[in-house]
PDB file of C-alpha atoms in Angstrom:
ATOM      1  CA  ASN J   1      38.031   7.703  62.458  1.00  0.00           C
ATOM      2  CA  ILE J   2      34.861   8.872  62.409  1.00  0.00           C
ATOM      3  CA  LYS J   3      35.117  10.773  59.147  1.00  0.00           C
ATOM      4  CA  TYR J   4      37.044   8.476  57.414  1.00  0.00           C
ATOM      5  CA  ILE J   5      34.553   6.068  58.103  1.00  0.00           C
ATOM      6  CA  ILE J   6      31.778   7.938  56.347  1.00  0.00           C
ATOM      7  CA  PHE J   7      33.656   9.392  54.068  1.00  0.00           C
ATOM      8  CA  ILE J   8      33.413   6.090  52.970  1.00  0.00           C
ATOM      9  CA  LEU J   9      30.037   5.838  52.925  1.00  0.00           C
ATOM     10  CA  LEU J  10      29.369   8.278  50.333  1.00  0.00           C
ATOM     11  CA  ILE J  11      32.452   7.301  48.013  1.00  0.00           C
ATOM     12  CA  THR J  12      30.522   3.142  48.441  1.00  0.00           C
ATOM     13  CA  LEU J  13      26.475   5.315  47.539  1.00  0.00           C
ATOM     14  CA  GLU J  14      28.237   7.655  44.923  1.00  0.00           C
ATOM     15  CA  SER J  15      29.808   4.833  43.174  1.00  0.00           C
ATOM     16  CA  CYS J  16      26.894   2.195  43.710  1.00  0.00           C
ATOM     17  CA  ASN J  17      24.478   5.190  42.470  1.00  0.00           C
ATOM     18  CA  ASN J  18      26.615   5.251  39.231  1.00  0.00           C
ATOM     19  CA  LYS J  19      26.616   1.233  38.954  1.00  0.00           C
ATOM     20  CA  LYS J  20      22.449   1.957  38.664  1.00  0.00           C
ATOM     21  CA  VAL J  21      22.817   4.526  36.477  1.00  0.00           C
ATOM     22  CA  ILE J  22      24.760   3.199  33.630  1.00  0.00           C
ATOM     23  CA  ILE J  23      22.338   0.293  34.566  1.00  0.00           C
ATOM     24  CA  ASN J  24      19.835   1.806  33.541  1.00  0.00           C
ATOM     25  CA  GLN J  25      21.210   3.495  30.887  1.00  0.00           C
ATOM     26  CA  GLU J  26      22.173   0.046  29.097  1.00  0.00           C
ATOM     27  CA  LYS J  27      18.937  -1.161  29.905  1.00  0.00           C
ATOM     28  CA  LYS J  28      17.326   1.982  27.788  1.00  0.00           C
ATOM     29  CA  SER J  29      20.088   1.603  24.999  1.00  0.00           C
ATOM     30  CA  LYS J  30      18.668  -1.528  24.724  1.00  0.00           C
ATOM     31  CA  ILE J  31      15.064  -1.770  25.310  1.00  0.00           C
ATOM     32  CA  GLN J  32      15.553   1.257  22.317  1.00  0.00           C
ATOM     33  CA  ASN J  33      17.348  -1.591  19.914  1.00  0.00           C
ATOM     34  CA  ASP J  34      14.769  -3.964  20.567  1.00  0.00           C
ATOM     35  CA  ILE J  35      12.363  -1.355  19.113  1.00  0.00           C
ATOM     36  CA  ILE J  36      14.288  -0.214  16.235  1.00  0.00           C
ATOM     37  CA  ASN J  37      14.332  -3.853  15.610  1.00  0.00           C
ATOM     38  CA  GLN J  38      11.211  -4.708  15.857  1.00  0.00           C
ATOM     39  CA  LYS J  39       9.366  -2.333  14.183  1.00  0.00           C
ATOM     40  CA  SER J  40      12.922  -2.596  11.103  1.00  0.00           C
ATOM     41  CA  LYS J  41      10.699  -5.785  10.102  1.00  0.00           C
ATOM     42  CA  PHE J  42       7.721  -4.415   9.980  1.00  0.00           C
ATOM     43  CA  ILE J  43       8.997  -1.559   7.217  1.00  0.00           C
ATOM     44  CA  GLY J  44       8.848  -2.458   3.689  1.00  0.00           C
ATOM     45  CA  HIS J  45       6.187  -3.013   0.933  1.00  0.00           C
ATOM     46  CA  TRP J  46       3.699  -6.212   1.094  1.00  0.00           C
ATOM     47  CA  PHE J  47       1.301  -7.196  -0.989  1.00  0.00           C
ATOM     48  CA  TYR J  48      -1.798  -9.394  -0.951  1.00  0.00           C
ATOM     49  CA  GLU J  49      -3.636 -10.528  -4.061  1.00  0.00           C
ATOM     50  CA  SER J  50      -6.662 -12.940  -5.555  1.00  0.00           C
ATOM     51  CA  TYR J  51      -6.891 -13.360  -8.466  1.00  0.00           C
ATOM     52  CA  ASN J  52      -9.912 -16.285 -10.133  1.00  0.00           C
ATOM     53  CA  LYS J  53     -11.140 -15.708 -13.816  1.00  0.00           C
ATOM     54  CA  ASP J  54     -14.821 -17.203 -12.486  1.00  0.00           C
ATOM     55  CA  SER J  55     -14.982 -14.378  -9.979  1.00  0.00           C
ATOM     56  CA  ILE J  56     -16.227 -11.052  -9.366  1.00  0.00           C
ATOM     57  CA  ASP J  57     -14.132  -9.691  -6.917  1.00  0.00           C
ATOM     58  CA  ASN J  58     -10.878  -9.923  -7.760  1.00  0.00           C
ATOM     59  CA  LYS J  59      -8.725  -7.899  -5.195  1.00  0.00           C
ATOM     60  CA  THR J  60      -5.347  -6.331  -4.276  1.00  0.00           C
ATOM     61  CA  PHE J  61      -4.197  -4.900  -1.460  1.00  0.00           C
ATOM     62  CA  GLU J  62      -0.705  -2.988  -0.659  1.00  0.00           C
ATOM     63  CA  ILE J  63       0.738  -1.538   2.509  1.00  0.00           C
ATOM     64  CA  ASN J  64       4.137   0.517   2.185  1.00  0.00           C
ATOM     65  CA  LEU J  65       5.707   1.216   5.507  1.00  0.00           C
ATOM     66  CA  TYR J  66       7.975   4.140   6.859  1.00  0.00           C
ATOM     67  CA  ASN J  67      10.570   4.305   8.846  1.00  0.00           C
ATOM     68  CA  LEU J  68       9.527   7.728  11.053  1.00  0.00           C
ATOM     69  CA  SER J  69      11.188   7.633  14.185  1.00  0.00           C
ATOM     70  CA  ASP J  70      11.753   6.080  16.995  1.00  0.00           C
ATOM     71  CA  ASN J  71       8.143   4.116  17.689  1.00  0.00           C
ATOM     72  CA  LYS J  72       6.181   5.148  15.271  1.00  0.00           C
ATOM     73  CA  LEU J  73       5.661   4.819  10.944  1.00  0.00           C
ATOM     74  CA  ASN J  74       3.701   5.529   8.331  1.00  0.00           C
ATOM     75  CA  GLY J  75       3.422   5.063   5.169  1.00  0.00           C
ATOM     76  CA  ASN J  76       0.161   4.218   2.253  1.00  0.00           C
ATOM     77  CA  TYR J  77      -1.720   1.667   1.355  1.00  0.00           C
ATOM     78  CA  CYS J  78      -3.798   0.985  -2.192  1.00  0.00           C
ATOM     79  CA  SER J  79      -6.588  -0.873  -2.355  1.00  0.00           C
ATOM     80  CA  ILE J  80      -8.461  -2.446  -5.954  1.00  0.00           C
ATOM     81  CA  SER J  81     -11.978  -4.570  -5.647  1.00  0.00           C
ATOM     82  CA  ARG J  82     -14.570  -5.683  -7.185  1.00  0.00           C
ATOM     83  CA  ASN J  83     -12.075  -6.134 -10.230  1.00  0.00           C
ATOM     84  CA  GLY J  84     -10.729  -3.131 -10.510  1.00  0.00           C
ATOM     85  CA  SER J  85     -14.865  -1.144  -9.895  1.00  0.00           C
ATOM     86  CA  LYS J  86     -13.272   0.398  -6.346  1.00  0.00           C
ATOM     87  CA  ILE J  87     -10.212   2.070  -6.092  1.00  0.00           C
ATOM     88  CA  ASP J  88      -8.303   3.281  -3.451  1.00  0.00           C
ATOM     89  CA  CYS J  89      -5.549   4.467  -3.760  1.00  0.00           C
ATOM     90  CA  PHE J  90      -3.435   7.345  -2.744  1.00  0.00           C
ATOM     91  CA  ASN J  91      -0.362   9.099  -5.053  1.00  0.00           C
ATOM     92  CA  ASP J  92       2.524   6.961  -3.652  1.00  0.00           C
ATOM     93  CA  ASP J  93       3.864   9.574  -1.714  1.00  0.00           C
ATOM     94  CA  GLU J  94       0.551  10.328  -0.415  1.00  0.00           C
ATOM     95  CA  ILE J  95       0.932   9.126   3.768  1.00  0.00           C
ATOM     96  CA  ASN J  96      -2.828   7.479   4.944  1.00  0.00           C
ATOM     97  CA  ILE J  97      -0.916   5.355   7.111  1.00  0.00           C
ATOM     98  CA  PHE J  98      -0.030   6.407  10.405  1.00  0.00           C
ATOM     99  CA  GLY J  99       1.495   3.985  12.936  1.00  0.00           C
ATOM    100  CA  GLU J 100       2.488   3.655  17.135  1.00  0.00           C
ATOM    101  CA  LEU J 101       4.311   0.100  17.490  1.00  0.00           C
ATOM    102  CA  LYS J 102       3.751  -1.847  20.935  1.00  0.00           C
ATOM    103  CA  ASN J 103       5.084  -3.874  21.661  1.00  0.00           C
ATOM    104  CA  ASP J 104       4.917  -6.353  18.740  1.00  0.00           C
ATOM    105  CA  THR J 105       1.670  -4.963  16.781  1.00  0.00           C
ATOM    106  CA  ILE J 106       1.234  -1.357  14.717  1.00  0.00           C
ATOM    107  CA  TYR J 107      -1.517   0.558  16.027  1.00  0.00           C
ATOM    108  CA  LEU J 108      -2.644   2.371  13.327  1.00  0.00           C
ATOM    109  CA  THR J 109      -5.511   5.415  12.089  1.00  0.00           C
ATOM    110  CA  PHE J 110      -5.695   5.253   8.550  1.00  0.00           C
ATOM    111  CA  LYS J 111      -7.484   8.212   5.770  1.00  0.00           C
ATOM    112  CA  SER J 112      -8.908   6.317   2.772  1.00  0.00           C
ATOM    113  CA  ASN J 113      -9.129   7.881  -0.378  1.00  0.00           C
ATOM    114  CA  TRP J 114     -12.698   6.319  -0.721  1.00  0.00           C
ATOM    115  CA  GLU J 115     -15.044   9.361   0.595  1.00  0.00           C
ATOM    116  CA  ASN J 116     -11.813  10.320   2.500  1.00  0.00           C
ATOM    117  CA  SER J 117     -13.272   7.535   5.597  1.00  0.00           C
ATOM    118  CA  LYS J 118     -10.730   7.515   8.267  1.00  0.00           C
ATOM    119  CA  GLY J 119     -10.394   3.580  10.442  1.00  0.00           C
ATOM    120  CA  SER J 120      -8.015   1.855  12.641  1.00  0.00           C
ATOM    121  CA  ALA J 121      -6.151  -0.838  12.525  1.00  0.00           C
ATOM    122  CA  ILE J 122      -3.232  -3.603  13.965  1.00  0.00           C
ATOM    123  CA  LEU J 123      -0.347  -4.590  11.476  1.00  0.00           C
ATOM    124  CA  TYR J 124       1.240  -7.758  13.508  1.00  0.00           C
ATOM    125  CA  LEU J 125       3.901  -9.877  12.348  1.00  0.00           C
ATOM    126  CA  ILE J 126       3.146 -13.774  12.641  1.00  0.00           C
ATOM    127  CA  GLY J 127       6.759 -15.394  10.535  1.00  0.00           C
ATOM    128  CA  ASP J 128       7.529 -14.357   7.730  1.00  0.00           C
ATOM    129  CA  ASN J 129       3.758 -12.658   7.000  1.00  0.00           C
ATOM    130  CA  LEU J 130       2.606  -9.730   7.921  1.00  0.00           C
ATOM    131  CA  PHE J 131      -1.828  -9.748   9.098  1.00  0.00           C
ATOM    132  CA  TRP J 132      -3.332  -6.310   8.825  1.00  0.00           C
ATOM    133  CA  LYS J 133      -7.130  -6.461  10.955  1.00  0.00           C
ATOM    134  CA  ILE J 134      -9.329  -3.583  10.878  1.00  0.00           C
ATOM    135  CA  THR J 135     -10.570  -2.485  14.213  1.00  0.00           C
ATOM    136  CA  LYS J 136     -13.132   0.548  13.361  1.00  0.00           C
ATOM    137  CA  LYS J 137     -13.875   2.125  10.476  1.00  0.00           C
ATOM    138  CA  GLU J 138     -16.208   5.363   9.980  1.00  0.00           C
ATOM    139  CA  GLY J 139     -17.697   5.313   6.167  1.00  0.00           C
ATOM    140  CA  VAL J 140     -17.509   3.566   3.776  1.00  0.00           C
ATOM    141  CA  PHE J 141     -14.294   1.527   2.066  1.00  0.00           C
ATOM    142  CA  TYR J 142     -13.335  -1.294  -0.100  1.00  0.00           C
ATOM    143  CA  LEU J 143     -10.626  -2.922   2.454  1.00  0.00           C
ATOM    144  CA  PRO J 144     -10.446  -6.280   2.940  1.00  0.00           C
ATOM    145  CA  SER J 145     -10.996  -6.483   6.629  1.00  0.00           C
ATOM    146  CA  ASP J 146      -8.526  -9.137   7.987  1.00  0.00           C
ATOM    147  CA  ILE J 147      -6.346 -10.491   5.363  1.00  0.00           C
ATOM    148  CA  LYS J 148      -2.149 -11.535   5.222  1.00  0.00           C
ATOM    149  CA  LEU J 149       0.065  -9.753   3.173  1.00  0.00           C
ATOM    150  CA  LEU J 150       3.551 -11.092   2.210  1.00  0.00           C
ATOM    151  CA  LYS J 151       6.624  -8.766   1.875  1.00  0.00           C
ATOM    152  CA  HIS J 152       7.385  -7.836  -1.789  1.00  0.00           C
TER     153      HIS J 152
END
């Protein structure tokens, strides 16, 4: 009788462990799907333009974000300011943004084409708008510090 009870307990424990493994795999899969869904909202071409015929600082700022893997993204930007006298752009196929999605914010580093300066920024979404905010910069930049972009 004791062998039979131990056998039943072992089968019950094994069954419970298998259910935990399945539940943990389902949770992990859901978390990965949530990351992919959240990240897909960021991917694409984003644009800002400020133009006033009387202004001395008309500017455009564009960001292209691409899927890299898991919670990683990369891309490039192009910033044109001071009525075109300050241009900080790479070729379309060059990457100068490297980011990681954490929760609902992308933490990124970027390299400027202007004096090869480097910096950090965050990107976050509110509604259909992407917000860019520089958190650290080293060197000379002609980028907006804090700006709202629209998907193009």
